[in-house]
Protein backbone atom coordinates (compact mmCIF):
# COMPACT_ATOMS: atom_id res chain seq x y z
CA UNK A 1 0.00 0.00 0.00
CA UNK A 2 1.32 3.44 -0.90
CA UNK A 3 2.30 5.37 2.25
CA UNK A 4 0.66 8.71 2.96
CA UNK A 5 2.68 11.90 3.43
CA UNK A 6 1.49 11.94 7.04
CA UNK A 7 2.90 8.45 7.62
CA UNK A 8 6.19 9.42 5.97
CA UNK A 9 6.49 12.56 8.15
CA UNK A 10 5.72 10.60 11.33
CA UNK A 11 8.38 7.97 10.56
CA UNK A 12 10.93 10.72 9.73
CA UNK A 13 10.09 12.55 12.97
CA UNK A 14 10.58 9.40 15.07
CA UNK A 15 13.84 8.51 13.29
CA UNK A 16 15.18 12.01 14.00
CA UNK A 17 13.86 12.32 17.57
CA UNK A 18 14.45 8.78 18.83
CA UNK A 19 17.30 7.83 16.52
CA UNK A 20 19.75 9.68 18.77
CA UNK A 21 19.38 6.83 21.27
CA UNK A 22 19.55 4.03 18.68
CA UNK A 23 23.32 3.73 19.01
CA UNK A 24 22.87 2.87 22.69
CA UNK A 25 20.39 0.05 21.99
CA UNK A 26 21.41 -3.59 21.95
CA UNK A 27 20.92 -5.10 18.49
CA UNK A 28 17.63 -6.93 19.23
CA UNK A 29 16.16 -3.84 20.87
CA UNK A 30 17.23 -1.73 17.88
CA UNK A 31 15.32 -4.02 15.52
CA UNK A 32 12.21 -4.02 17.76
CA UNK A 33 12.39 -0.22 17.76
CA UNK A 34 12.76 -0.08 13.96
CA UNK A 35 9.83 -2.51 13.49
CA UNK A 36 7.75 -0.18 15.68
CA UNK A 37 8.90 3.02 13.94
CA UNK A 38 8.35 1.69 10.43
CA UNK A 39 5.19 -0.17 11.55
CA UNK A 40 5.93 -3.28 9.55
CA UNK A 41 5.56 -7.01 10.08
CA UNK A 42 8.37 -8.34 12.25
CA UNK A 43 10.93 -9.38 9.66
CA UNK A 44 13.96 -7.38 8.63
CA UNK A 45 13.15 -7.84 4.93
CA UNK A 46 9.59 -6.49 5.26
CA UNK A 47 10.85 -3.59 7.38
CA UNK A 48 13.48 -2.58 4.82
CA UNK A 49 10.97 -2.90 1.94
CA UNK A 50 8.48 -0.72 3.83
CA UNK A 51 11.23 1.80 4.59
CA UNK A 52 12.15 1.89 0.88
CA UNK A 53 8.46 2.53 0.03
CA UNK A 54 8.43 5.41 2.50
CA UNK A 55 11.54 6.96 0.93
CA UNK A 56 10.40 6.43 -2.67
CA UNK A 57 6.62 5.88 -2.58
CA UNK A 58 5.95 5.20 -6.22
CA UNK A 59 9.03 4.06 -8.10
CA UNK A 60 8.47 4.20 -11.80
CA UNK A 61 8.39 0.81 -13.44
CA UNK A 62 10.50 0.66 -16.58
CA UNK A 63 11.14 -1.84 -19.34
CA UNK A 64 13.56 -2.13 -22.25
CA UNK A 65 12.86 -2.72 -25.90
CA UNK A 66 14.13 -6.14 -26.96
CA UNK A 67 14.49 -7.25 -30.56
CA UNK A 68 12.63 -10.43 -31.55
CA UNK A 69 11.63 -12.05 -34.82
CA UNK A 70 7.88 -11.49 -35.11
CA UNK A 71 5.32 -12.98 -37.50
CA UNK A 72 3.37 -10.35 -39.44
CA UNK A 73 -0.34 -10.64 -40.39
CA UNK A 74 0.63 -11.81 -43.90
CA UNK A 75 2.72 -14.67 -42.46
CA UNK A 76 6.08 -13.09 -43.15
CA UNK A 77 8.61 -12.57 -40.41
CA UNK A 78 10.43 -9.40 -39.49
CA UNK A 79 12.34 -7.94 -36.59
CA UNK A 80 10.17 -6.21 -34.00
CA UNK A 81 10.63 -4.69 -30.57
CA UNK A 82 8.92 -6.22 -27.55
CA UNK A 83 8.67 -5.22 -23.89
CA UNK A 84 11.35 -6.82 -21.71
CA UNK A 85 8.83 -7.16 -18.85
CA UNK A 86 5.68 -8.54 -20.44
CA UNK A 87 6.61 -9.46 -24.04
CA UNK A 88 4.00 -7.15 -25.61
CA UNK A 89 4.95 -5.87 -29.08
CA UNK A 90 5.93 -2.23 -28.59
CA UNK A 91 4.06 0.37 -30.63
CA UNK A 92 5.27 3.34 -32.63
CA UNK A 93 4.00 6.77 -33.54
CA UNK A 94 4.92 9.07 -36.35
CA UNK A 95 7.60 11.53 -35.31
CA UNK A 96 8.96 14.72 -36.77
CA UNK A 97 11.63 14.00 -39.35
CA UNK A 98 14.33 16.42 -40.38
CA UNK A 99 14.88 14.92 -43.85
CA UNK A 100 11.25 14.92 -45.03
CA UNK A 101 10.94 11.12 -44.89
CA UNK A 102 8.38 9.67 -42.48
CA UNK A 103 9.99 8.78 -39.18
CA UNK A 104 8.73 6.71 -36.24
CA UNK A 105 9.52 6.56 -32.57
CA UNK A 106 8.52 4.17 -29.81
CA UNK A 107 5.57 5.19 -27.66
CA UNK A 108 6.81 6.08 -24.18
CA UNK A 109 4.76 3.41 -22.36
CA UNK A 110 4.16 -0.28 -23.00
CA UNK A 111 0.53 -0.98 -23.94
CA UNK A 112 0.76 -4.38 -22.23
CA UNK A 113 2.02 -3.59 -18.72
CA UNK A 114 2.21 0.20 -18.60
CA UNK A 115 5.94 0.36 -17.86
CA UNK A 116 7.87 3.35 -19.23
CA UNK A 117 10.05 2.22 -22.11
CA UNK A 118 13.66 3.29 -21.43
CA UNK A 119 14.99 5.50 -24.22
CA UNK A 120 11.57 6.04 -25.87
CA UNK A 121 10.22 9.49 -26.73
CA UNK A 122 8.22 11.36 -24.10
ZN1 LIG B 1 5.22 -4.41 -21.01
PDB file of C-alpha atoms and ligand atoms in Angstrom:
ATOM      1  CA  UNK A   1       0.000   0.000   0.000  1.00  0.00           C
ATOM      2  CA  UNK A   2       1.322   3.442  -0.905  1.00  0.00           C
ATOM      3  CA  UNK A   3       2.300   5.371   2.246  1.00  0.00           C
ATOM      4  CA  UNK A   4       0.663   8.711   2.957  1.00  0.00           C
ATOM      5  CA  UNK A   5       2.680  11.898   3.426  1.00  0.00           C
ATOM      6  CA  UNK A   6       1.487  11.945   7.040  1.00  0.00           C
ATOM      7  CA  UNK A   7       2.903   8.448   7.621  1.00  0.00           C
ATOM      8  CA  UNK A   8       6.195   9.417   5.969  1.00  0.00           C
ATOM      9  CA  UNK A   9       6.488  12.557   8.147  1.00  0.00           C
ATOM     10  CA  UNK A  10       5.718  10.604  11.335  1.00  0.00           C
ATOM     11  CA  UNK A  11       8.383   7.974  10.564  1.00  0.00           C
ATOM     12  CA  UNK A  12      10.929  10.716   9.725  1.00  0.00           C
ATOM     13  CA  UNK A  13      10.087  12.547  12.966  1.00  0.00           C
ATOM     14  CA  UNK A  14      10.580   9.398  15.067  1.00  0.00           C
ATOM     15  CA  UNK A  15      13.838   8.514  13.286  1.00  0.00           C
ATOM     16  CA  UNK A  16      15.178  12.008  14.002  1.00  0.00           C
ATOM     17  CA  UNK A  17      13.857  12.324  17.567  1.00  0.00           C
ATOM     18  CA  UNK A  18      14.446   8.784  18.835  1.00  0.00           C
ATOM     19  CA  UNK A  19      17.300   7.833  16.524  1.00  0.00           C
ATOM     20  CA  UNK A  20      19.753   9.675  18.774  1.00  0.00           C
ATOM     21  CA  UNK A  21      19.376   6.834  21.272  1.00  0.00           C
ATOM     22  CA  UNK A  22      19.547   4.029  18.683  1.00  0.00           C
ATOM     23  CA  UNK A  23      23.323   3.726  19.005  1.00  0.00           C
ATOM     24  CA  UNK A  24      22.872   2.867  22.687  1.00  0.00           C
ATOM     25  CA  UNK A  25      20.395   0.046  21.993  1.00  0.00           C
ATOM     26  CA  UNK A  26      21.406  -3.595  21.946  1.00  0.00           C
ATOM     27  CA  UNK A  27      20.919  -5.101  18.489  1.00  0.00           C
ATOM     28  CA  UNK A  28      17.630  -6.927  19.229  1.00  0.00           C
ATOM     29  CA  UNK A  29      16.161  -3.836  20.871  1.00  0.00           C
ATOM     30  CA  UNK A  30      17.228  -1.732  17.877  1.00  0.00           C
ATOM     31  CA  UNK A  31      15.321  -4.024  15.515  1.00  0.00           C
ATOM     32  CA  UNK A  32      12.215  -4.019  17.757  1.00  0.00           C
ATOM     33  CA  UNK A  33      12.387  -0.220  17.764  1.00  0.00           C
ATOM     34  CA  UNK A  34      12.762  -0.077  13.955  1.00  0.00           C
ATOM     35  CA  UNK A  35       9.828  -2.508  13.485  1.00  0.00           C
ATOM     36  CA  UNK A  36       7.754  -0.182  15.676  1.00  0.00           C
ATOM     37  CA  UNK A  37       8.900   3.022  13.945  1.00  0.00           C
ATOM     38  CA  UNK A  38       8.352   1.687  10.430  1.00  0.00           C
ATOM     39  CA  UNK A  39       5.189  -0.166  11.549  1.00  0.00           C
ATOM     40  CA  UNK A  40       5.933  -3.275   9.550  1.00  0.00           C
ATOM     41  CA  UNK A  41       5.555  -7.011  10.079  1.00  0.00           C
ATOM     42  CA  UNK A  42       8.371  -8.336  12.248  1.00  0.00           C
ATOM     43  CA  UNK A  43      10.926  -9.376   9.663  1.00  0.00           C
ATOM     44  CA  UNK A  44      13.965  -7.378   8.626  1.00  0.00           C
ATOM     45  CA  UNK A  45      13.150  -7.840   4.933  1.00  0.00           C
ATOM     46  CA  UNK A  46       9.592  -6.492   5.259  1.00  0.00           C
ATOM     47  CA  UNK A  47      10.853  -3.593   7.377  1.00  0.00           C
ATOM     48  CA  UNK A  48      13.483  -2.582   4.818  1.00  0.00           C
ATOM     49  CA  UNK A  49      10.968  -2.896   1.941  1.00  0.00           C
ATOM     50  CA  UNK A  50       8.482  -0.722   3.826  1.00  0.00           C
ATOM     51  CA  UNK A  51      11.226   1.804   4.585  1.00  0.00           C
ATOM     52  CA  UNK A  52      12.149   1.892   0.878  1.00  0.00           C
ATOM     53  CA  UNK A  53       8.461   2.525   0.025  1.00  0.00           C
ATOM     54  CA  UNK A  54       8.428   5.414   2.498  1.00  0.00           C
ATOM     55  CA  UNK A  55      11.540   6.961   0.925  1.00  0.00           C
ATOM     56  CA  UNK A  56      10.402   6.431  -2.672  1.00  0.00           C
ATOM     57  CA  UNK A  57       6.622   5.883  -2.583  1.00  0.00           C
ATOM     58  CA  UNK A  58       5.950   5.198  -6.225  1.00  0.00           C
ATOM     59  CA  UNK A  59       9.030   4.055  -8.097  1.00  0.00           C
ATOM     60  CA  UNK A  60       8.472   4.199 -11.805  1.00  0.00           C
ATOM     61  CA  UNK A  61       8.394   0.805 -13.445  1.00  0.00           C
ATOM     62  CA  UNK A  62      10.495   0.658 -16.583  1.00  0.00           C
ATOM     63  CA  UNK A  63      11.141  -1.842 -19.337  1.00  0.00           C
ATOM     64  CA  UNK A  64      13.557  -2.127 -22.245  1.00  0.00           C
ATOM     65  CA  UNK A  65      12.858  -2.718 -25.905  1.00  0.00           C
ATOM     66  CA  UNK A  66      14.131  -6.142 -26.955  1.00  0.00           C
ATOM     67  CA  UNK A  67      14.492  -7.252 -30.558  1.00  0.00           C
ATOM     68  CA  UNK A  68      12.631 -10.428 -31.547  1.00  0.00           C
ATOM     69  CA  UNK A  69      11.635 -12.054 -34.815  1.00  0.00           C
ATOM     70  CA  UNK A  70       7.877 -11.495 -35.114  1.00  0.00           C
ATOM     71  CA  UNK A  71       5.317 -12.977 -37.497  1.00  0.00           C
ATOM     72  CA  UNK A  72       3.368 -10.347 -39.444  1.00  0.00           C
ATOM     73  CA  UNK A  73      -0.336 -10.635 -40.392  1.00  0.00           C
ATOM     74  CA  UNK A  74       0.633 -11.812 -43.900  1.00  0.00           C
ATOM     75  CA  UNK A  75       2.716 -14.669 -42.459  1.00  0.00           C
ATOM     76  CA  UNK A  76       6.084 -13.085 -43.155  1.00  0.00           C
ATOM     77  CA  UNK A  77       8.615 -12.567 -40.414  1.00  0.00           C
ATOM     78  CA  UNK A  78      10.426  -9.396 -39.493  1.00  0.00           C
ATOM     79  CA  UNK A  79      12.337  -7.940 -36.588  1.00  0.00           C
ATOM     80  CA  UNK A  80      10.173  -6.205 -33.999  1.00  0.00           C
ATOM     81  CA  UNK A  81      10.632  -4.689 -30.568  1.00  0.00           C
ATOM     82  CA  UNK A  82       8.921  -6.221 -27.553  1.00  0.00           C
ATOM     83  CA  UNK A  83       8.667  -5.220 -23.887  1.00  0.00           C
ATOM     84  CA  UNK A  84      11.347  -6.821 -21.706  1.00  0.00           C
ATOM     85  CA  UNK A  85       8.834  -7.160 -18.845  1.00  0.00           C
ATOM     86  CA  UNK A  86       5.679  -8.538 -20.443  1.00  0.00           C
ATOM     87  CA  UNK A  87       6.605  -9.458 -24.036  1.00  0.00           C
ATOM     88  CA  UNK A  88       3.998  -7.147 -25.607  1.00  0.00           C
ATOM     89  CA  UNK A  89       4.945  -5.874 -29.076  1.00  0.00           C
ATOM     90  CA  UNK A  90       5.928  -2.225 -28.591  1.00  0.00           C
ATOM     91  CA  UNK A  91       4.055   0.366 -30.626  1.00  0.00           C
ATOM     92  CA  UNK A  92       5.268   3.337 -32.625  1.00  0.00           C
ATOM     93  CA  UNK A  93       3.997   6.767 -33.535  1.00  0.00           C
ATOM     94  CA  UNK A  94       4.924   9.069 -36.346  1.00  0.00           C
ATOM     95  CA  UNK A  95       7.602  11.530 -35.315  1.00  0.00           C
ATOM     96  CA  UNK A  96       8.964  14.723 -36.772  1.00  0.00           C
ATOM     97  CA  UNK A  97      11.630  14.004 -39.349  1.00  0.00           C
ATOM     98  CA  UNK A  98      14.327  16.425 -40.383  1.00  0.00           C
ATOM     99  CA  UNK A  99      14.885  14.916 -43.845  1.00  0.00           C
ATOM    100  CA  UNK A 100      11.249  14.924 -45.028  1.00  0.00           C
ATOM    101  CA  UNK A 101      10.945  11.115 -44.893  1.00  0.00           C
ATOM    102  CA  UNK A 102       8.379   9.675 -42.483  1.00  0.00           C
ATOM    103  CA  UNK A 103       9.989   8.776 -39.175  1.00  0.00           C
ATOM    104  CA  UNK A 104       8.735   6.710 -36.243  1.00  0.00           C
ATOM    105  CA  UNK A 105       9.523   6.558 -32.574  1.00  0.00           C
ATOM    106  CA  UNK A 106       8.525   4.170 -29.806  1.00  0.00           C
ATOM    107  CA  UNK A 107       5.570   5.186 -27.662  1.00  0.00           C
ATOM    108  CA  UNK A 108       6.813   6.081 -24.182  1.00  0.00           C
ATOM    109  CA  UNK A 109       4.756   3.410 -22.357  1.00  0.00           C
ATOM    110  CA  UNK A 110       4.156  -0.285 -23.004  1.00  0.00           C
ATOM    111  CA  UNK A 111       0.529  -0.984 -23.935  1.00  0.00           C
ATOM    112  CA  UNK A 112       0.758  -4.380 -22.227  1.00  0.00           C
ATOM    113  CA  UNK A 113       2.018  -3.591 -18.719  1.00  0.00           C
ATOM    114  CA  UNK A 114       2.213   0.199 -18.602  1.00  0.00           C
ATOM    115  CA  UNK A 115       5.942   0.361 -17.856  1.00  0.00           C
ATOM    116  CA  UNK A 116       7.867   3.346 -19.226  1.00  0.00           C
ATOM    117  CA  UNK A 117      10.052   2.222 -22.113  1.00  0.00           C
ATOM    118  CA  UNK A 118      13.657   3.288 -21.432  1.00  0.00           C
ATOM    119  CA  UNK A 119      14.994   5.504 -24.219  1.00  0.00           C
ATOM    120  CA  UNK A 120      11.572   6.038 -25.868  1.00  0.00           C
ATOM    121  CA  UNK A 121      10.219   9.485 -26.731  1.00  0.00           C
ATOM    122  CA  UNK A 122       8.222  11.365 -24.101  1.00  0.00           C
TER     123      UNK A 122
HETATM  124 ZN1  LIG B   1       5.219  -4.409 -21.005  1.00  0.00          ZN
END
